[in-house]
Amino acid sequence: MKIDGAAPARAPAPRRADRARAGAGGAFASHLQETAGPAVTDAPRPVHATAPLFSLQEVPDAASEARRRAVGRADVLLDRLDDIRHALLLGRLSQRQMEDLSRQIRSARGRVADPALEALLDDIDLRARVELAKLATTA
C-alpha cells in the first residue's frame, strides 16, 4: 500500500438515520431559539497591560536569591559526597576529604530549617566521623 500524502481530515458525514433522529426531538432546536441573541462581551483589552507583570517576574527577590544560594551549596555538597563514594570504591579515601566534608556539613547546619534535611545532615556527619575514626586507626 502506498501513501502519497496526508489528506486533510474531515469529519464523517452524518448518516441519514442520524439526521432523522436529530430533527425528530426538536428539543435542542427549541432551546437554541430561546437563548438566541447577541452575546455580550467585554471590549478587547490591550496586550501591553501585562508588560509590567512580566518585568516584575524578572526582578529577583530575596527568597529566590536565598534559594539559588542554597541549591548551589547543595550541589557542592552532593559533588563532594560523590567524590567520597568514588574514593571509597577505589580504596583511596583520604583524611583530608573526610575533614572537608565534615567542615561543610557543620557550616550548612546553621542555614537549614527543614527537620528532614537536618536529620540527613546528621546521618552524613555521623558517617564522616566514623570514616575519620577508621582512617585514624589505620594510619
CSV table of C-alpha atoms in Angstrom, one decimal:
chain,number,residue,atom,x,y,z
A,1,MET,CA,0.0,0.0,0.0
A,2,LYS,CA,1.4,3.4,-1.0
A,3,ILE,CA,0.6,6.5,0.9
A,4,ASP,CA,1.1,9.6,-1.3
A,5,GLY,CA,0.4,12.3,1.2
A,6,ALA,CA,-1.8,13.2,4.2
A,7,ALA,CA,-5.2,14.1,3.1
A,8,PRO,CA,-7.0,16.7,5.2
A,9,ALA,CA,-9.0,15.2,8.0
A,10,ARG,CA,-12.7,15.6,7.5
A,11,ALA,CA,-15.5,14.7,9.9
A,12,PRO,CA,-17.6,11.9,8.7
A,13,ALA,CA,-20.9,12.9,7.1
A,14,PRO,CA,-23.9,12.2,9.3
A,15,ARG,CA,-25.9,9.2,8.2
A,16,ARG,CA,-29.5,9.6,7.1
A,17,ALA,CA,-30.8,7.9,10.3
A,18,ASP,CA,-28.8,10.3,12.5
A,19,ARG,CA,-30.3,13.3,10.7
A,20,ALA,CA,-33.8,12.0,11.1
A,21,ARG,CA,-33.2,11.4,14.9
A,22,ALA,CA,-31.8,14.9,15.3
A,23,GLY,CA,-34.8,16.6,13.7
A,24,ALA,CA,-37.3,14.4,15.4
A,25,GLY,CA,-36.6,15.6,19.0
A,26,GLY,CA,-36.7,19.3,18.4
A,27,ALA,CA,-35.8,20.0,22.0
A,28,PHE,CA,-32.3,21.2,21.1
A,29,ALA,CA,-33.6,23.5,18.4
A,30,SER,CA,-36.2,25.0,20.7
A,31,HIS,CA,-33.5,25.6,23.3
A,32,LEU,CA,-31.4,27.4,20.8
A,33,GLN,CA,-34.3,29.7,19.8
A,34,GLU,CA,-35.0,30.6,23.5
A,35,THR,CA,-31.4,31.6,24.1
A,36,ALA,CA,-30.7,33.2,20.7
A,37,GLY,CA,-29.5,36.7,20.9
A,38,PRO,CA,-26.2,38.6,20.7
A,39,ALA,CA,-23.7,37.6,23.2
A,40,VAL,CA,-22.4,40.5,25.4
A,41,THR,CA,-18.6,40.5,25.5
A,42,ASP,CA,-16.1,42.9,27.1
A,43,ALA,CA,-14.2,45.2,24.8
A,44,PRO,CA,-10.8,43.8,23.8
A,45,ARG,CA,-8.0,44.8,26.2
A,46,PRO,CA,-4.6,45.9,25.0
A,47,VAL,CA,-1.9,43.3,25.3
A,48,HIS,CA,0.7,45.8,26.7
A,49,ALA,CA,-1.1,45.8,30.1
A,50,THR,CA,0.7,42.6,31.0
A,51,ALA,CA,4.2,44.0,30.4
A,52,PRO,CA,4.6,45.3,33.9
A,53,LEU,CA,3.8,41.8,35.3
A,54,PHE,CA,6.5,40.2,33.2
A,55,SER,CA,9.0,42.8,34.2
A,56,LEU,CA,8.2,42.1,37.9
A,57,GLN,CA,8.9,38.4,37.4
A,58,GLU,CA,12.4,39.2,36.1
A,59,VAL,CA,13.3,41.1,39.3
A,60,PRO,CA,14.9,38.7,41.7
A,61,ASP,CA,13.6,38.8,45.3
A,62,ALA,CA,15.4,37.8,48.5
A,63,ALA,CA,13.7,34.4,48.7
A,64,SER,CA,14.7,33.4,45.2
A,65,GLU,CA,18.3,34.6,45.8
A,66,ALA,CA,18.5,32.6,49.0
A,67,ARG,CA,17.0,29.5,47.3
A,68,ARG,CA,19.6,29.9,44.5
A,69,ARG,CA,22.4,30.0,47.0
A,70,ALA,CA,21.0,27.0,48.9
A,71,VAL,CA,20.8,25.0,45.7
A,72,GLY,CA,24.4,25.9,44.9
A,73,ARG,CA,25.6,24.8,48.4
A,74,ALA,CA,23.6,21.5,48.0
A,75,ASP,CA,25.2,20.9,44.6
A,76,VAL,CA,28.7,21.4,46.1
A,77,LEU,CA,27.9,19.0,48.9
A,78,LEU,CA,26.5,16.4,46.6
A,79,ASP,CA,29.6,16.6,44.4
A,80,ARG,CA,31.8,16.2,47.5
A,81,LEU,CA,29.7,13.1,48.5
A,82,ASP,CA,30.1,11.7,45.0
A,83,ASP,CA,33.9,12.2,45.2
A,84,ILE,CA,34.0,10.4,48.5
A,85,ARG,CA,31.9,7.5,47.1
A,86,HIS,CA,34.4,7.1,44.3
A,87,ALA,CA,37.3,7.2,46.7
A,88,LEU,CA,35.7,4.6,48.9
A,89,LEU,CA,35.1,2.3,46.0
A,90,LEU,CA,38.7,2.7,44.8
A,91,GLY,CA,40.1,2.4,48.3
A,92,ARG,CA,41.7,5.8,48.1
A,93,LEU,CA,39.8,7.8,50.7
A,94,SER,CA,41.9,10.5,52.4
A,95,GLN,CA,41.5,12.0,55.7
A,96,ARG,CA,41.5,15.5,54.1
A,97,GLN,CA,38.4,14.6,52.1
A,98,MET,CA,36.5,13.5,55.1
A,99,GLU,CA,37.6,16.6,57.1
A,100,ASP,CA,36.4,18.8,54.3
A,101,LEU,CA,33.1,17.0,54.2
A,102,SER,CA,32.6,17.3,57.9
A,103,ARG,CA,33.5,21.0,57.8
A,104,GLN,CA,31.0,21.7,55.0
A,105,ILE,CA,28.2,19.9,56.9
A,106,ARG,CA,28.9,21.9,60.1
A,107,SER,CA,28.7,25.1,58.1
A,108,ALA,CA,25.5,24.0,56.5
A,109,ARG,CA,23.7,23.2,59.8
A,110,GLY,CA,23.1,26.8,60.7
A,111,ARG,CA,21.3,27.5,57.5
A,112,VAL,CA,18.9,24.5,57.5
A,113,ALA,CA,15.3,25.0,58.7
A,114,ASP,CA,13.9,21.7,57.4
A,115,PRO,CA,13.9,18.9,60.1
A,116,ALA,CA,14.2,16.1,57.5
A,117,LEU,CA,17.2,17.8,55.9
A,118,GLU,CA,18.7,18.4,59.4
A,119,ALA,CA,18.4,14.6,60.1
A,120,LEU,CA,20.0,13.8,56.8
A,121,LEU,CA,22.9,16.1,57.6
A,122,ASP,CA,23.2,14.4,61.0
A,123,ASP,CA,23.5,11.0,59.3
A,124,ILE,CA,26.1,12.2,56.8
A,125,ASP,CA,28.1,13.8,59.6
A,126,LEU,CA,28.0,10.6,61.7
A,127,ARG,CA,29.2,8.6,58.7
A,128,ALA,CA,32.0,11.1,58.1
A,129,ARG,CA,33.1,10.9,61.7
A,130,VAL,CA,33.1,7.0,61.6
A,131,GLU,CA,35.2,7.1,58.4
A,132,LEU,CA,37.6,9.6,60.1
A,133,ALA,CA,37.9,7.3,63.1
A,134,LYS,CA,38.7,4.4,60.7
A,135,LEU,CA,41.3,6.4,59.0
A,136,ALA,CA,42.9,7.5,62.2
A,137,THR,CA,43.2,3.9,63.5
A,138,THR,CA,44.8,2.6,60.3
A,139,ALA,CA,47.3,5.4,60.0
